[in-house]
Short mmCIF file of C-alpha atoms in Angstrom, two decimals:
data_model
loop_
_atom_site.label_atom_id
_atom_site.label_comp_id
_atom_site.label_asym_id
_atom_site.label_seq_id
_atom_site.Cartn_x
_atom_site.Cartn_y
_atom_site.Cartn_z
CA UNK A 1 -6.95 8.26 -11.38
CA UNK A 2 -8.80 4.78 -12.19
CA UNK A 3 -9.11 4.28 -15.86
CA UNK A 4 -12.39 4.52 -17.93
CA UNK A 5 -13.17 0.35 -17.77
CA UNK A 6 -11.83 -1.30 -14.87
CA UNK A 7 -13.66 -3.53 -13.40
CA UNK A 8 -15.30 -3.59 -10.45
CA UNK A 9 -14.31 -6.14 -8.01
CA UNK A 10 -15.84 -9.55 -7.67
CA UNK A 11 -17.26 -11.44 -5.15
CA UNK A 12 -15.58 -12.93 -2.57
CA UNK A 13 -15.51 -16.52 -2.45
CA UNK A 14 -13.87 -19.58 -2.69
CA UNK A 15 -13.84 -20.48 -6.44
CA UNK A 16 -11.94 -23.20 -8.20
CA UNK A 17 -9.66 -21.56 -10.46
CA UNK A 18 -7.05 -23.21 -12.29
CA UNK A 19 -3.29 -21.80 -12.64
CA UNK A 20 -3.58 -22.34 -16.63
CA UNK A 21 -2.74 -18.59 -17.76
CA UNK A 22 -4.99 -17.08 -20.51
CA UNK A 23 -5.77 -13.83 -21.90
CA UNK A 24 -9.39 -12.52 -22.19
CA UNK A 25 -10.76 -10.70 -25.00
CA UNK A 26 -14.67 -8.94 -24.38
CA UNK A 27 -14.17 -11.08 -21.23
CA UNK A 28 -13.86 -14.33 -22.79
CA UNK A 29 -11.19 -16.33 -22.41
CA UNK A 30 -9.25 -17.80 -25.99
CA UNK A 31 -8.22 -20.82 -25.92
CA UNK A 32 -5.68 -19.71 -28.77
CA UNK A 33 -4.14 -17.58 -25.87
CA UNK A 34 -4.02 -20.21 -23.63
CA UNK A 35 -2.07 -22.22 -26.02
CA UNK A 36 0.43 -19.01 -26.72
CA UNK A 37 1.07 -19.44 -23.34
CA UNK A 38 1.64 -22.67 -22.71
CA UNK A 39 3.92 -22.90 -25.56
CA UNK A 40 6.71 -19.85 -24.32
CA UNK A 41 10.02 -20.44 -24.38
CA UNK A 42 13.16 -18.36 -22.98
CA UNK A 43 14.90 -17.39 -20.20
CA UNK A 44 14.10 -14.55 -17.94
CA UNK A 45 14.89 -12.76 -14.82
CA UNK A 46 13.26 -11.73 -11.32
CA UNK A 47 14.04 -9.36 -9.04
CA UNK A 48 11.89 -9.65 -6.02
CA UNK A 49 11.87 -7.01 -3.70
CA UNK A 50 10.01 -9.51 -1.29
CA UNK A 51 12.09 -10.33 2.05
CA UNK A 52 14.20 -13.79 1.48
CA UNK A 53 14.23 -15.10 4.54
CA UNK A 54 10.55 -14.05 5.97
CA UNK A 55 8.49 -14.26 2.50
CA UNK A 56 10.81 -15.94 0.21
CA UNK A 57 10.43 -19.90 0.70
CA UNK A 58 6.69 -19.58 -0.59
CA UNK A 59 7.35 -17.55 -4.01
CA UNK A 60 10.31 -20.29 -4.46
CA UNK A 61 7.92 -23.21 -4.20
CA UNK A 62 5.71 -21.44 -6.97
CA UNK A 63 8.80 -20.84 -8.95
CA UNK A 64 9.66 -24.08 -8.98
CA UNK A 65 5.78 -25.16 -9.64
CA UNK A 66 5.85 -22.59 -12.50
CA UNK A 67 8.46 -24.16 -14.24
CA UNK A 68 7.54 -28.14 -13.40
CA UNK A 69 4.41 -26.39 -15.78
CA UNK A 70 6.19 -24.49 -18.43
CA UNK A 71 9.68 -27.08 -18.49
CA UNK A 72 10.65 -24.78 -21.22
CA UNK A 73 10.86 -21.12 -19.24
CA UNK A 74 14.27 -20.58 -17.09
CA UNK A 75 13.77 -18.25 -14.02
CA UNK A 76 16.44 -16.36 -12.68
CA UNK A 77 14.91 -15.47 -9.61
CA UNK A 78 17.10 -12.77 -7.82
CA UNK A 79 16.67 -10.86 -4.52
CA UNK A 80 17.10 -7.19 -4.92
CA UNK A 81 16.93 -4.69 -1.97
CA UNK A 82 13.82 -2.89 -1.80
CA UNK A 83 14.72 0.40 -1.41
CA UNK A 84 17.32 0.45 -4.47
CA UNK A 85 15.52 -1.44 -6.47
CA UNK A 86 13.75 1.23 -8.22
CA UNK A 87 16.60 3.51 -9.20
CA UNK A 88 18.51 0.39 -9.70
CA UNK A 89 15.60 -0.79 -12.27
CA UNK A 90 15.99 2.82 -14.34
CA UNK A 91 19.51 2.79 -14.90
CA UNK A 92 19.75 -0.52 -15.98
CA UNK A 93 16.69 0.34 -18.32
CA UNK A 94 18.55 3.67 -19.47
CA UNK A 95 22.41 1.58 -19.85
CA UNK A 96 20.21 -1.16 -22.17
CA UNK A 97 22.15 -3.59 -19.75
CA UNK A 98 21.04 -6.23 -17.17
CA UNK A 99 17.85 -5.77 -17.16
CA UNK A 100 15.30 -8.12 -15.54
CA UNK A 101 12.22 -9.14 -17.83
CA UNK A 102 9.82 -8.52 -14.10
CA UNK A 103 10.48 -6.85 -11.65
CA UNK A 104 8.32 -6.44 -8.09
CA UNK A 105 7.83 -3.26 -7.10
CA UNK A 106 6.02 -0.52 -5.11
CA UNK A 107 2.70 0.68 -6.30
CA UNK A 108 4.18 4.32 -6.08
CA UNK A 109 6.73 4.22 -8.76
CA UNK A 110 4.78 3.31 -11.15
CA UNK A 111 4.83 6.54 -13.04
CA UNK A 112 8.47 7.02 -12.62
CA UNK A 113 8.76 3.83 -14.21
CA UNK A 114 6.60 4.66 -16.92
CA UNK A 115 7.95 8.22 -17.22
CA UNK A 116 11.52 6.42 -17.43
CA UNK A 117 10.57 4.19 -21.10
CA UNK A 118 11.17 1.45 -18.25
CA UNK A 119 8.02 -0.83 -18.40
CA UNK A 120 5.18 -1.81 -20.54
CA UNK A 121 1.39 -1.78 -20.59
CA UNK A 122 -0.11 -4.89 -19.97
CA UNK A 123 -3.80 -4.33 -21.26
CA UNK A 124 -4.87 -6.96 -22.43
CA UNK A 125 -1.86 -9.52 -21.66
CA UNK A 126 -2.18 -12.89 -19.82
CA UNK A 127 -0.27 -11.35 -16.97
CA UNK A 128 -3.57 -9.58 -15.68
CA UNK A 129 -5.76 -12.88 -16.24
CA UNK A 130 -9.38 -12.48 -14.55
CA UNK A 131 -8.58 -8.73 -14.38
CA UNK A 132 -12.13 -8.08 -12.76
CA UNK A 133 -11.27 -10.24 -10.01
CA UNK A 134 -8.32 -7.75 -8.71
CA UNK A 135 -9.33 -4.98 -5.85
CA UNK A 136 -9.93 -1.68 -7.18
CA UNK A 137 -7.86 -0.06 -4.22
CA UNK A 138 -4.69 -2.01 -5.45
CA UNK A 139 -5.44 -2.17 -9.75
CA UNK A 140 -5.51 1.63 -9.11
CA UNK A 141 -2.18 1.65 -8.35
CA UNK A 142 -1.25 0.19 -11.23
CA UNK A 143 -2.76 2.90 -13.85
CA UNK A 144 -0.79 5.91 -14.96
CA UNK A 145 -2.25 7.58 -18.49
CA UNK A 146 -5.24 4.79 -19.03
CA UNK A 147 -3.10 1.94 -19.03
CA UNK A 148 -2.35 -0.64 -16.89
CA UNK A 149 1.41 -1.07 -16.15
CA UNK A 150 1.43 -3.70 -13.11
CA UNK A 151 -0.31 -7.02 -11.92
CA UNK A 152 -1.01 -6.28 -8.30
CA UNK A 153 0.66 -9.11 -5.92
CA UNK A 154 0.30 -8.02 -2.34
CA UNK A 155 -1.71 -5.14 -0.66
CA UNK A 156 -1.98 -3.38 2.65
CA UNK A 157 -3.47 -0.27 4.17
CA UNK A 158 -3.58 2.05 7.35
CA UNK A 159 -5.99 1.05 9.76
CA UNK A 160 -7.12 1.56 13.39
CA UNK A 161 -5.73 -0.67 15.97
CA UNK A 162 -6.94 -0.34 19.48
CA UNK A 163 -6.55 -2.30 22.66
CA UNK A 164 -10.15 -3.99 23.12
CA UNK A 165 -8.75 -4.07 26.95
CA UNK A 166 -8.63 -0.25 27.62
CA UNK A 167 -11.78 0.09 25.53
CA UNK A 168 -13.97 -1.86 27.68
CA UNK A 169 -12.23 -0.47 30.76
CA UNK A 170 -13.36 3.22 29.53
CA UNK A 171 -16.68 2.00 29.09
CA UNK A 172 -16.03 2.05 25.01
CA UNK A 173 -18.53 -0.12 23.44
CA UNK A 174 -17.15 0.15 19.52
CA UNK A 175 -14.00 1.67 17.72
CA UNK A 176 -14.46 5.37 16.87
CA UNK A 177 -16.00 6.06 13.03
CA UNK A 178 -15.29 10.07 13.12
CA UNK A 179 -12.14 11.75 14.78
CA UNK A 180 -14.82 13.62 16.92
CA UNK A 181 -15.76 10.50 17.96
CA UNK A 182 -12.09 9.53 18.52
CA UNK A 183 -11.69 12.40 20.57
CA UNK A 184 -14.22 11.66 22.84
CA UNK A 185 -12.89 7.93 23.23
CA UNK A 186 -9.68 8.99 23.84
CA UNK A 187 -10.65 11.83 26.54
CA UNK A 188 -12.39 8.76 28.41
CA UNK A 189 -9.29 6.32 27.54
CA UNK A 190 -6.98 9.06 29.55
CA UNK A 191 -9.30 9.38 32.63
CA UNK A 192 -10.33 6.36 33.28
CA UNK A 193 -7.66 3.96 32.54
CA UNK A 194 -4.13 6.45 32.71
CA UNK A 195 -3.60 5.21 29.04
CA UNK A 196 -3.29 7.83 26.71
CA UNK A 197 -5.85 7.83 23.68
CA UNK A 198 -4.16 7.81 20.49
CA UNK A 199 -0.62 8.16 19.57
CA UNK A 200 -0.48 10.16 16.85
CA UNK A 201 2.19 10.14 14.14
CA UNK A 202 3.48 12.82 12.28
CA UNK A 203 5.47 10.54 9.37
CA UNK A 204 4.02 11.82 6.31
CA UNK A 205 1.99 8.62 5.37
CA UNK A 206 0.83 7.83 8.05
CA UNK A 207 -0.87 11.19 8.60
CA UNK A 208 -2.59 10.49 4.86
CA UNK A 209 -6.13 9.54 6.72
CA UNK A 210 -6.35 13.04 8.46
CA UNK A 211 -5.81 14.32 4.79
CA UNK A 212 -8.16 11.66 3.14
CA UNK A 213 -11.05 12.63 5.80
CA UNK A 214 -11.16 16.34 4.80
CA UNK A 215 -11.43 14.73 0.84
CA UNK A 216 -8.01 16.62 -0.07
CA UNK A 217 -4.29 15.43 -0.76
CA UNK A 218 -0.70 17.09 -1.12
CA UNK A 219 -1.38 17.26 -4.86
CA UNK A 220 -4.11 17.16 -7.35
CA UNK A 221 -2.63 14.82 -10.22
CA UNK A 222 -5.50 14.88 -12.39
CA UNK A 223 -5.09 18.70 -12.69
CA UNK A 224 -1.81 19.25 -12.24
CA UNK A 225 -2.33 21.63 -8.85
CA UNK A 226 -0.26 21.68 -5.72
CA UNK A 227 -3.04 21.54 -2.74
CA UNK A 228 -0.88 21.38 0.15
CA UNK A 229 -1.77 24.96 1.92
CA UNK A 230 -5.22 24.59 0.83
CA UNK A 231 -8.26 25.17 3.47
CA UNK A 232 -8.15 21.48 3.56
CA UNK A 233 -5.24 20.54 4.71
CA UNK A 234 -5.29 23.11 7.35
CA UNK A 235 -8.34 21.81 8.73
CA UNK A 236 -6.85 18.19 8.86
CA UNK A 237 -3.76 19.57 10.78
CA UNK A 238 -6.05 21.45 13.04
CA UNK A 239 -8.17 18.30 13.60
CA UNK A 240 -4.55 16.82 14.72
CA UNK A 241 -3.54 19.49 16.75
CA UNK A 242 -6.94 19.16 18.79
CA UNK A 243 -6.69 15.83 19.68
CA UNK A 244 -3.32 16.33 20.90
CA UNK A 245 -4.23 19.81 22.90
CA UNK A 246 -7.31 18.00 24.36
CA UNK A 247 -5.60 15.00 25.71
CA UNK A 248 -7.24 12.42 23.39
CA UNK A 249 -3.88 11.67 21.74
CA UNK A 250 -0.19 12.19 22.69
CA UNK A 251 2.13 13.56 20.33
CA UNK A 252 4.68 11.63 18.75
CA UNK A 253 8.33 11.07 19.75
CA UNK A 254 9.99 13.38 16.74
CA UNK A 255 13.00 11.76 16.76
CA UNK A 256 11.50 8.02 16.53
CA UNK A 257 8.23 8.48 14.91
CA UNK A 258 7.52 4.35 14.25
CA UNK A 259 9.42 2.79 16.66
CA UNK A 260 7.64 5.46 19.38
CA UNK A 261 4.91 4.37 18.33
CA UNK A 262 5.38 1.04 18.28
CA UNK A 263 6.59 0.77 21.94
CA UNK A 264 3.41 2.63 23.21
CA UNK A 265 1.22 0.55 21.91
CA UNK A 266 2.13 -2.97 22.69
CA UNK A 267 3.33 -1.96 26.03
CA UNK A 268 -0.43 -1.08 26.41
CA UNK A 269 0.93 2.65 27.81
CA UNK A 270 -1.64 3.98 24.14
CA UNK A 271 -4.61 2.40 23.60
CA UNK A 272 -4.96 3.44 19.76
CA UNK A 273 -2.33 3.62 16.15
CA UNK A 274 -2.82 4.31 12.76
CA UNK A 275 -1.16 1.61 11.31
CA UNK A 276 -0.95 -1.57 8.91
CA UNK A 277 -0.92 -5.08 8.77
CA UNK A 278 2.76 -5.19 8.66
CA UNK A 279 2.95 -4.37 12.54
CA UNK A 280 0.91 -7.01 13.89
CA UNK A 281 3.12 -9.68 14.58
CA UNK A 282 5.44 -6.95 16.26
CA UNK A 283 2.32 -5.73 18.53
CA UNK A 284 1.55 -9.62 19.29
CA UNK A 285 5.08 -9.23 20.89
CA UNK A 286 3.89 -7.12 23.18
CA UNK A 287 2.21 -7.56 27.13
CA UNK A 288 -0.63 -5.65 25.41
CA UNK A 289 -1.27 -8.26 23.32
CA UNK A 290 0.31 -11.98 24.95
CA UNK A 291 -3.89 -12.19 24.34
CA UNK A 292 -3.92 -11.76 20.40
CA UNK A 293 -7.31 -11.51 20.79
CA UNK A 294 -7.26 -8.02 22.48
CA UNK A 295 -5.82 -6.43 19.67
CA UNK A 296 -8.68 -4.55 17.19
CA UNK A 297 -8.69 -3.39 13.87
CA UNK A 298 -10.99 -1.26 12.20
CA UNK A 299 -11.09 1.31 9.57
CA UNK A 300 -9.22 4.71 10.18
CA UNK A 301 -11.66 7.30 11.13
CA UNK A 302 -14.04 9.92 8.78
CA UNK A 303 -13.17 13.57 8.96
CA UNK A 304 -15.25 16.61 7.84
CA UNK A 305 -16.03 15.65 4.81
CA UNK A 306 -17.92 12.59 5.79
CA UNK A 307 -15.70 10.32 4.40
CA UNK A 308 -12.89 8.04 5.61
CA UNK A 309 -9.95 6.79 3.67
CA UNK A 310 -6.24 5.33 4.17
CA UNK A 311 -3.78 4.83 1.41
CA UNK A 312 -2.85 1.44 -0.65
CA UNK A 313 0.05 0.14 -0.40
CA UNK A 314 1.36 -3.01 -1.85
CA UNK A 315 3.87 -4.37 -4.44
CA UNK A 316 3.10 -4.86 -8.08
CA UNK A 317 4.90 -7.37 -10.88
CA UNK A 318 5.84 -5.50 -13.78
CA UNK A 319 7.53 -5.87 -17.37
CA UNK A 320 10.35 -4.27 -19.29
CA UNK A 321 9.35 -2.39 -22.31
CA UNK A 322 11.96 -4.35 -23.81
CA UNK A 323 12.13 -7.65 -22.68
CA UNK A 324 13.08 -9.97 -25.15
CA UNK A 325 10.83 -12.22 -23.46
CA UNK A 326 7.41 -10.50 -22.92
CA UNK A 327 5.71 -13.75 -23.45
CA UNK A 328 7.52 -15.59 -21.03
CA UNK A 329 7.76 -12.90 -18.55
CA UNK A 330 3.12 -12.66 -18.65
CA UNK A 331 2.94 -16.25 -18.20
CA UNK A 332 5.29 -16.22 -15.33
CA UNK A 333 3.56 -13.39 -13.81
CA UNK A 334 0.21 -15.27 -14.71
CA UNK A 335 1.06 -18.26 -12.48
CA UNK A 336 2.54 -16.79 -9.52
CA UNK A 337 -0.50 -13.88 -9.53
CA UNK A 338 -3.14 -16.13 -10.29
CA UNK A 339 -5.76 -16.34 -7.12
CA UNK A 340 -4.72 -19.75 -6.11
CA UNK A 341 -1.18 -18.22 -5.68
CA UNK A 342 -2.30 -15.61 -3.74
CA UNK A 343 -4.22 -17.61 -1.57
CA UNK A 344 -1.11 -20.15 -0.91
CA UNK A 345 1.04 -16.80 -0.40
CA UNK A 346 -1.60 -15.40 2.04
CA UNK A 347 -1.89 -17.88 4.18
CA UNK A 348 1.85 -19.06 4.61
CA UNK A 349 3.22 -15.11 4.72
CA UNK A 350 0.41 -13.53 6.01
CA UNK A 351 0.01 -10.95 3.36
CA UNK A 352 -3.24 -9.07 2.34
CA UNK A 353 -4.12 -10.83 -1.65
CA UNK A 354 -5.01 -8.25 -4.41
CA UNK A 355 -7.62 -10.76 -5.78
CA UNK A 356 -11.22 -10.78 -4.19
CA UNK A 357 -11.31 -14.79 -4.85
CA UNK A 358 -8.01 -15.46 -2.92
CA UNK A 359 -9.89 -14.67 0.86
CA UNK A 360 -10.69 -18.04 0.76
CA UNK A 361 -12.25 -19.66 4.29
CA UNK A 362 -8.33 -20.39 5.00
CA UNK A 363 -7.30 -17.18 4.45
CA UNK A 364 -9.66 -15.95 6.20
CA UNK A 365 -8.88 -17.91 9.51
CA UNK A 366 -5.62 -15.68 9.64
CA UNK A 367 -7.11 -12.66 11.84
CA UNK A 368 -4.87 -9.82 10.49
CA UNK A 369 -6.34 -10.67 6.89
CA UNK A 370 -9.62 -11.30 8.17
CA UNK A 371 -9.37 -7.81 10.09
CA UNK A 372 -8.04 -6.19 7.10
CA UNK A 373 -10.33 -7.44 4.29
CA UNK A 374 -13.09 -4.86 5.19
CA UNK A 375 -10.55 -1.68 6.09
CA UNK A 376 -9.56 -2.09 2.32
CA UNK A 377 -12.82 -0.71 0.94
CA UNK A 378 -11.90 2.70 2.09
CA UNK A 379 -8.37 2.09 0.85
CA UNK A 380 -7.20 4.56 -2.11
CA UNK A 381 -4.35 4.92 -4.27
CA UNK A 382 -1.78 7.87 -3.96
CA UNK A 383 -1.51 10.31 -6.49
CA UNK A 384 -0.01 9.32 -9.93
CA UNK A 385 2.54 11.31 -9.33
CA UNK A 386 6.32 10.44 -10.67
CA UNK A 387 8.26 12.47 -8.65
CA UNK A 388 5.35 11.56 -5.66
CA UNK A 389 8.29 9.94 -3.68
CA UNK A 390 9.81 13.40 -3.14
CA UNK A 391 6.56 14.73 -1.37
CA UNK A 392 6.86 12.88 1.68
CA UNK A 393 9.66 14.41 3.88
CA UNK A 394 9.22 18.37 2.79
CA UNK A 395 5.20 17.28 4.40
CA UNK A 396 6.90 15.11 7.20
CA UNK A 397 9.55 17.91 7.73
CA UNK A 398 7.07 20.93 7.78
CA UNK A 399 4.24 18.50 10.06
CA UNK A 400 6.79 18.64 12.67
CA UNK A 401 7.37 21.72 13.02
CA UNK A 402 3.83 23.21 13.20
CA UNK A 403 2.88 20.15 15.73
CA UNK A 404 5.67 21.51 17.91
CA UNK A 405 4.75 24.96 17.58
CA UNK A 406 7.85 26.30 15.57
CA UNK A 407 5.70 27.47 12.70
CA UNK A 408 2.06 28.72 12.29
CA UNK A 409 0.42 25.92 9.91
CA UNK A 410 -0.95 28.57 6.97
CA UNK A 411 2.96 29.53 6.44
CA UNK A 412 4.32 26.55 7.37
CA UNK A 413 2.15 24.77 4.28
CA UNK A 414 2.92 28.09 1.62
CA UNK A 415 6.42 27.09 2.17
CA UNK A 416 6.10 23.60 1.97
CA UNK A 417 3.82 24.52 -0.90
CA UNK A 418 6.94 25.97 -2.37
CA UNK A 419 9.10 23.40 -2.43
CA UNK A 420 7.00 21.15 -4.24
CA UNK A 421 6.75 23.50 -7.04
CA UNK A 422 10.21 23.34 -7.48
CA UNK A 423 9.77 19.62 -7.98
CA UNK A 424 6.77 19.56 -10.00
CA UNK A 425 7.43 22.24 -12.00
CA UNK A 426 4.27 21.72 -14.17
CA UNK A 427 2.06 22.38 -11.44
CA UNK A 428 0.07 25.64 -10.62
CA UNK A 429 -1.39 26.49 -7.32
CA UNK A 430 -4.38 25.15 -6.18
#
């Protein structure tokens, strides 16, 4: 849940903003701040979850700028793997041993973190400079029990992607807004061109948008309830199941739900995915899409309750509760977070900014950003949920088996419905 006080987001634009960190009090910025920061001294350590090879050379050249600035900080910068960095983050934290002073993380384990003694607030620290200037989508991520525990680095979302080709070959003038009016498109998609509508996916997050649409999720966080078997969700999994029993969408291959996927659509054999910007330069690989131009993105589509939404995703730079070098460790993440960064990181990796300033005209010329910019208004954050990592495959598992007819989908839900409560054992029924 977003915090009484964030702010809004600001306007995009191209502003000139300088890299010299400062906190804001009221919204003003102090210059005695400012000189706080400019004066740290220490050493501290990085792990960066980011991918050395494909992302790395830019957050080394702002490294090194960051220290040219501050001669008197030492970064350790250190590649961890992203998928053990997490647990590898809480039992250093719990051993008091080896500890990095920031670590970049996913916006989902926040809470764990928090729940873990692992990482401090930063309200009100240098490390979220300009804090009105981050996207609410991605600075939601960062709040578990009204604080702010992360500066948001990179975001992403689910969106549509469609093949403008089959489209206009089906006589399909825009990208569907409703999943009625997906089914439609995708009916016409089958007869006319032999291409199957949409491919739908089954993976837990990636079925979030049919859950989003019907205004409902696996859990309600603010109230401690477990939702999954409510009315709800079985409307969103009947919505699914009648797009695939109408022949607007194809159902998934179970035992390769992504790379299935994948290998429909940029072989052109599906003309639609729910997916992010992470898979475009895969697509591009494609004969679908030797023209990059034919590829579309739009936002995912609104279900019965009017609404659409997709979640956030992203990474987020955070701080250990107790790093003997907090100050160093804000004005690190000050410099390398600060919308000029972002911008420079956008355009050489390709990654969505968390900043409203950073889609700068440059950015912006990068058509996976520039398609993206507007599907992250109806991006929200999961549940704060610290054990929210463990929801996904009981969902997944359960999805699977109602979509291939194993289980009816009331019972299949009551027992998924039961496993969760025997990992969130605070939580009644909804």
């Amino acid at each position: 849940m977003r915090r009484a006080g964030l702010s809004a987001v600001a306007a995009v634009g191209v502003l000139g903003l300088s890299l010299t960190a400062c906190t804001a009090v009221g919204g003003v910025a102090t210059p005695q701040a400012a000189m706080r920061v400019t004066e740290v001294a220490g050493t501290i350590t990085y792990w960066d979850t980011a991918d050395a090879k494909a992302e790395g050379p830019v957050y080394d050249q702002l490294i090194s700028a960051f220290q040219a600035k501050f001669p008197k900080v030492k970064v350790n910068h250190v590649y961890v793997d992203f998928n053990q960095a997490q647990n590898k983050f809480i039992a250093a934290a719990g051993a008091g041993k080896d500890v990095p002073d920031v670590l970049r993380i996913d916006g989902g384990a926040i809470p764990a973190l928090v729940n873990a003694s692992a990482i401090a607030p930063l309200d009100g620290t240098p490390a979220l400079d300009d804090e009105p200037d981050f996207l609410p989508g991605p600075l939601d991520t960062t709040v578990y029990k009204d604080h702010v525990y992360g500066a948001p680095q990179v975001t992403d979302t689910l969106g549509l992607l469609y093949n403008k080709a089959l489209f206009k070959k089906a006589g399909i003038a825009n990208p569907p807004r409703t999943w009625a009016e997906l089914k439609a498109a995708g009916k016409a998609i089958k007869a006319k061109t032999g291409a199957d509508g949409l491919y739908l996916n089954s993976a837990a997050y990636f079925f979030l948008p049919f859950l989003y649409g019907e205004g409902t999720d696996w859990v309600d966080a603010d109230n401690k309830k477990i939702t999954v078997s409510s009315p709800k969700v079985v409307a969103a999994i009947h919505t699914a199941q009648d797009l695939i029993a109408s022949g607007a969408a194809v159902a998934p291959n179970f035992a390769d739900l992504y790379g299935g996927m994948q290998s429909s659509f940029k072989e052109g054999r599906v003309a639609m995915v729910i997916n992010g910007p992470w898979s475009v330069a895969d697509d591009y690989s494609g004969p679908a899409f030797k023209d990059n131009a034919n590829l579309g993105i739009a936002p995912v589509p609104a279900g019965g309750s009017g609404t659409a939404g997709a979640p956030t995703g992203g990474q987020n730079l955070v701080v250990y509760a107790k790093s003997q070098n907090s100050a160093a460790a804000h004005a690190f993440i000050s410099f390398i977070n600060s919308a000029a960064s972002q911008a420079t990181v956008a355009a050489k990796n390709g990654t969505l900014p968390t900043r409203a300033s950073a889609y700068t005209a440059d950015v912006r010329r990068n058509t996976t950003i520039a398609g993206f910019q507007p599907v992250l208004q109806i991006a929200r954050a999961r549940p704060a949920v610290a054990k929210g990592g463990e929801l996904y495959t009981p969902f997944e598992t359960t999805l699977g088996r109602i979509l291939q007819g194993q289980v009816a989908v009331q019972r299949g839900l009551e027992e998924t419905a039961q496993t969760y409560h025997g990992i969130l054992t605070d939580y009644t029924a909804g």
